[in-house]
Amino acid sequence: GAGVSQSPSNKVTEKGKDVELRCDPISGHTALYWYRQSLGQGLEFLIYFQGNSAPDKSGLPSDRFSAERTGGSVSTLTIQRTQQEDSAVYLCASSVGVGETQYFGPGTRLLVL
Amino acid sequence: QKEVEQNSGPLSVPEGAIASLNCTYSDRGSQSFFWYRQYSGKSPELIMFIYSNGDKEDGRFTAQLNKASQYVSLLIRDSQPSDSATYLCAVNVAPGGTSYGKLTFGQGTILTVHP
């Protein structure tokens, strides 16, 4: 079946603008995760969802970052008033259930000018 | 001390050799362990997972877990140039742990297999 999909694949924005990143998990996967990978940095956890609830949002770097999930499926990560340090690849993953094997999408490459 | 540490490499091996990738973790509540491969410019791709002490083999790949030593490794036999990538070790803690659910990743080991 189809894997995790993310859109857009690339996003270039100006400092101070808001951006929305979308993730469509594997069908039937109840858990959805967001990670960030900056140049030279490891994969950094941001938030995960079990259904539409977010039990752990401890990785969100600031209150400019928010995420939601609706219908137990698609998730949107929103970054308000983007800063240059937000430039990174944002990766979404999903799993059958929390703690199960996570499968990653292709990522959204965000560049803030 | 980092939660998950990998030998930073880069690791270079000749084609046909065994590549050995190592990972240590600090949280004794860790329950499940994953190895992902990441090609340059691509997203992580799952290679193997392991939950129990001992060895787990899948084709040319063998994962080894020693919970007492808090150590997990990945062996790649008969290494091929197409195995050249960054290998990421990831750890998940048991249910009830404060960081349950999320994967904690090491920094990755860059592997180069030269012909």
Short mmCIF file of C-alpha atoms in Angstrom, two decimals:
data_model
loop_
_atom_site.label_atom_id
_atom_site.label_comp_id
_atom_site.label_asym_id
_atom_site.label_seq_id
_atom_site.Cartn_x
_atom_site.Cartn_y
_atom_site.Cartn_z
CA GLY A 1 0.00 0.00 0.00
CA ALA A 2 0.93 3.66 -0.06
CA GLY A 3 3.52 4.91 2.37
CA VAL A 4 3.58 8.10 4.39
CA SER A 5 3.21 11.15 2.19
CA GLN A 6 4.18 14.72 2.95
CA SER A 7 3.59 18.00 1.23
CA PRO A 8 5.06 20.20 0.05
CA SER A 9 8.35 18.44 -0.67
CA ASN A 10 10.15 21.77 -0.63
CA LYS A 11 9.17 25.12 0.82
CA VAL A 12 11.03 28.39 0.61
CA THR A 13 9.67 31.21 2.71
CA GLU A 14 10.68 34.58 4.04
CA LYS A 15 11.50 35.20 7.65
CA GLY A 16 8.38 36.11 9.57
CA LYS A 17 5.92 34.24 7.35
CA ASP A 18 3.79 31.33 8.55
CA VAL A 19 4.08 27.89 6.96
CA GLU A 20 1.97 24.75 7.08
CA LEU A 21 3.40 21.31 6.50
CA ARG A 22 1.15 18.35 5.84
CA CYS A 23 1.49 14.67 6.60
CA ASP A 24 -0.71 11.84 5.40
CA PRO A 25 0.08 8.63 7.35
CA ILE A 26 -0.15 5.04 6.21
CA SER A 27 -3.77 3.97 6.18
CA GLY A 28 -4.73 2.33 9.47
CA HIS A 29 -1.81 3.74 11.43
CA THR A 30 -3.10 5.32 14.62
CA ALA A 31 0.15 6.95 15.73
CA LEU A 32 1.79 9.83 13.89
CA TYR A 33 5.08 11.54 14.69
CA TRP A 34 6.88 14.69 13.65
CA TYR A 35 10.68 15.00 13.69
CA ARG A 36 13.11 17.63 12.48
CA GLN A 37 16.53 17.09 10.97
CA SER A 38 18.82 20.09 10.64
CA LEU A 39 22.06 20.12 8.69
CA GLY A 40 24.64 18.30 10.73
CA GLN A 41 22.12 17.50 13.44
CA GLY A 42 20.46 14.27 14.34
CA LEU A 43 16.78 13.55 14.14
CA GLU A 44 14.98 15.62 16.75
CA PHE A 45 11.54 14.62 18.04
CA LEU A 46 8.87 17.30 17.94
CA ILE A 47 5.46 15.80 18.76
CA TYR A 48 3.42 12.65 18.38
CA PHE A 49 -0.27 11.87 18.09
CA GLN A 50 -2.27 8.88 19.24
CA GLY A 51 -5.46 9.31 17.27
CA ASN A 52 -6.19 13.01 17.42
CA SER A 53 -4.56 13.54 20.81
CA ALA A 54 -0.97 14.62 21.39
CA PRO A 55 0.33 12.85 24.52
CA ASP A 56 3.82 14.25 24.05
CA LYS A 57 4.53 17.63 22.54
CA SER A 58 7.69 18.15 24.54
CA GLY A 59 9.90 18.50 21.50
CA LEU A 60 8.21 21.56 20.03
CA PRO A 61 10.99 24.20 20.16
CA SER A 62 8.79 27.20 20.90
CA ASP A 63 5.20 28.37 20.97
CA ARG A 64 5.59 29.33 17.32
CA PHE A 65 5.24 25.63 16.55
CA SER A 66 1.91 23.85 16.71
CA ALA A 67 0.42 20.72 15.24
CA GLU A 68 -2.95 19.14 14.91
CA ARG A 69 -4.41 15.95 13.62
CA THR A 70 -7.96 15.52 12.46
CA GLY A 71 -10.02 12.43 11.79
CA GLY A 72 -7.21 10.28 13.09
CA SER A 73 -5.47 10.74 9.78
CA VAL A 74 -3.88 13.83 8.25
CA SER A 75 -1.71 16.04 10.41
CA THR A 76 -0.56 19.61 9.91
CA LEU A 77 2.51 21.16 11.49
CA THR A 78 2.33 24.94 11.57
CA ILE A 79 5.26 27.25 12.15
CA GLN A 80 4.34 30.86 12.78
CA ARG A 81 6.67 33.81 12.22
CA THR A 82 9.37 31.60 10.79
CA GLN A 83 12.99 32.21 11.68
CA GLN A 84 16.12 31.22 9.81
CA GLU A 85 16.93 28.62 12.46
CA ASP A 86 13.69 26.84 11.51
CA SER A 87 15.33 25.79 8.24
CA ALA A 88 15.47 22.01 8.30
CA VAL A 89 13.92 18.87 6.90
CA TYR A 90 10.67 18.10 8.67
CA LEU A 91 9.95 14.39 8.74
CA CYS A 92 6.68 12.69 9.52
CA ALA A 93 6.38 9.05 10.52
CA SER A 94 3.51 6.76 11.37
CA SER A 95 3.09 3.45 13.14
CA VAL A 96 0.31 0.95 13.71
CA GLY A 97 0.28 1.89 17.36
CA VAL A 98 2.38 3.90 19.76
CA GLY A 99 5.72 2.21 20.36
CA GLU A 100 5.50 0.17 17.18
CA THR A 101 7.85 0.44 14.23
CA GLN A 102 7.79 3.88 12.67
CA TYR A 103 7.82 4.41 8.92
CA PHE A 104 8.99 7.74 7.60
CA GLY A 105 7.68 9.94 4.84
CA PRO A 106 9.94 11.68 2.32
CA GLY A 107 10.09 14.88 4.36
CA THR A 108 9.52 18.56 3.69
CA ARG A 109 12.65 20.60 3.15
CA LEU A 110 12.02 24.07 4.61
CA LEU A 111 14.28 27.00 3.84
CA VAL A 112 13.69 30.30 5.60
CA LEU A 113 15.41 33.22 3.92
CA GLN B 1 26.08 11.89 28.26
CA LYS B 2 23.95 11.63 25.16
CA GLU B 3 20.94 9.35 25.42
CA VAL B 4 21.94 7.39 22.33
CA GLU B 5 25.51 7.35 21.11
CA GLN B 6 26.95 5.90 17.94
CA ASN B 7 30.52 5.62 16.74
CA SER B 8 30.61 8.69 14.59
CA GLY B 9 32.79 7.29 11.84
CA PRO B 10 33.03 7.70 9.02
CA LEU B 11 33.49 3.99 8.61
CA SER B 12 35.08 2.77 5.43
CA VAL B 13 35.15 -0.91 4.46
CA PRO B 14 36.04 -2.73 1.26
CA GLU B 15 33.36 -4.43 -0.78
CA GLY B 16 32.63 -7.89 0.55
CA ALA B 17 33.80 -7.12 4.08
CA ILE B 18 31.74 -7.03 7.28
CA ALA B 19 30.73 -3.59 8.49
CA SER B 20 30.14 -3.26 12.23
CA LEU B 21 28.05 -0.38 13.56
CA ASN B 22 27.70 0.22 17.26
CA CYS B 23 25.27 2.05 19.49
CA THR B 24 24.98 2.55 23.25
CA TYR B 25 22.03 3.98 25.15
CA SER B 26 21.64 5.43 28.60
CA ASP B 27 18.01 4.73 29.57
CA ARG B 28 17.68 1.27 31.14
CA GLY B 29 13.95 1.51 30.48
CA SER B 30 14.59 1.24 26.77
CA GLN B 31 12.59 -1.56 25.25
CA SER B 32 12.81 -1.53 21.49
CA PHE B 33 15.71 -0.76 19.20
CA PHE B 34 15.76 0.16 15.56
CA TRP B 35 18.30 0.56 12.81
CA TYR B 36 17.49 2.91 9.98
CA ARG B 37 19.47 3.60 6.84
CA GLN B 38 19.47 7.10 5.36
CA TYR B 39 20.83 7.86 1.94
CA SER B 40 21.94 11.42 1.30
CA GLY B 41 18.93 13.65 0.71
CA LYS B 42 16.46 10.89 1.54
CA SER B 43 14.39 9.99 4.58
CA PRO B 44 15.27 7.18 7.01
CA GLU B 45 14.41 3.68 5.87
CA LEU B 46 13.90 0.89 8.39
CA ILE B 47 16.43 -1.94 8.22
CA MET B 48 15.74 -3.91 11.37
CA PHE B 49 14.25 -3.80 14.82
CA ILE B 50 15.12 -5.88 17.85
CA TYR B 51 13.45 -6.25 21.23
CA SER B 52 15.11 -9.22 22.88
CA ASN B 53 18.66 -9.88 23.97
CA GLY B 54 20.73 -11.79 21.45
CA ASP B 55 21.02 -11.79 17.70
CA LYS B 56 18.44 -11.24 15.01
CA GLU B 57 19.34 -11.97 11.41
CA ASP B 58 17.71 -10.74 8.22
CA GLY B 59 19.58 -11.51 5.05
CA ARG B 60 22.97 -9.79 5.17
CA PHE B 61 22.04 -7.85 8.30
CA THR B 62 22.38 -9.00 11.91
CA ALA B 63 21.29 -6.90 14.87
CA GLN B 64 22.73 -7.72 18.27
CA LEU B 65 21.27 -6.52 21.57
CA ASN B 66 22.80 -6.69 25.03
CA LYS B 67 20.53 -4.94 27.51
CA ALA B 68 22.86 -5.53 30.45
CA SER B 69 25.59 -3.59 28.66
CA GLN B 70 23.06 -1.19 27.07
CA TYR B 71 24.53 -1.91 23.70
CA VAL B 72 23.06 -2.64 20.29
CA SER B 73 24.97 -3.26 17.09
CA LEU B 74 24.36 -3.88 13.41
CA LEU B 75 26.55 -6.12 11.31
CA ILE B 76 26.39 -5.96 7.55
CA ARG B 77 27.93 -8.98 5.85
CA ASP B 78 29.22 -8.97 2.29
CA SER B 79 29.05 -5.17 2.21
CA GLN B 80 28.14 -3.63 -1.13
CA PRO B 81 28.74 -0.11 -2.45
CA SER B 82 24.96 0.34 -2.34
CA ASP B 83 25.18 -0.02 1.46
CA SER B 84 27.01 3.31 1.59
CA ALA B 85 24.76 5.55 3.68
CA THR B 86 24.27 6.96 7.16
CA TYR B 87 23.04 4.39 9.66
CA LEU B 88 20.87 5.63 12.49
CA CYS B 89 20.32 3.82 15.76
CA ALA B 90 17.00 4.62 17.45
CA VAL B 91 15.61 3.65 20.82
CA ASN B 92 12.13 3.59 22.32
CA VAL B 93 11.43 3.22 26.02
CA ALA B 94 8.87 0.90 27.54
CA PRO B 95 5.25 1.96 28.11
CA GLY B 96 5.03 4.18 31.15
CA GLY B 97 8.42 5.71 30.52
CA THR B 98 8.41 9.46 30.31
CA SER B 99 9.57 9.44 26.73
CA TYR B 100 7.46 6.50 25.58
CA GLY B 101 6.33 6.73 22.00
CA LYS B 102 9.02 8.89 20.52
CA LEU B 103 12.20 7.51 19.06
CA THR B 104 15.48 8.87 20.35
CA PHE B 105 18.10 8.78 17.65
CA GLY B 106 21.85 8.66 17.69
CA GLN B 107 23.83 11.03 15.51
CA GLY B 108 24.37 8.36 12.89
CA THR B 109 27.39 6.59 11.46
CA ILE B 110 28.43 7.29 7.90
CA LEU B 111 29.39 4.07 6.14
CA THR B 112 31.32 3.99 2.88
CA VAL B 113 31.82 0.70 1.06
CA HIS B 114 34.52 1.05 -1.57
CA PRO B 115 34.88 -1.29 -4.52
#
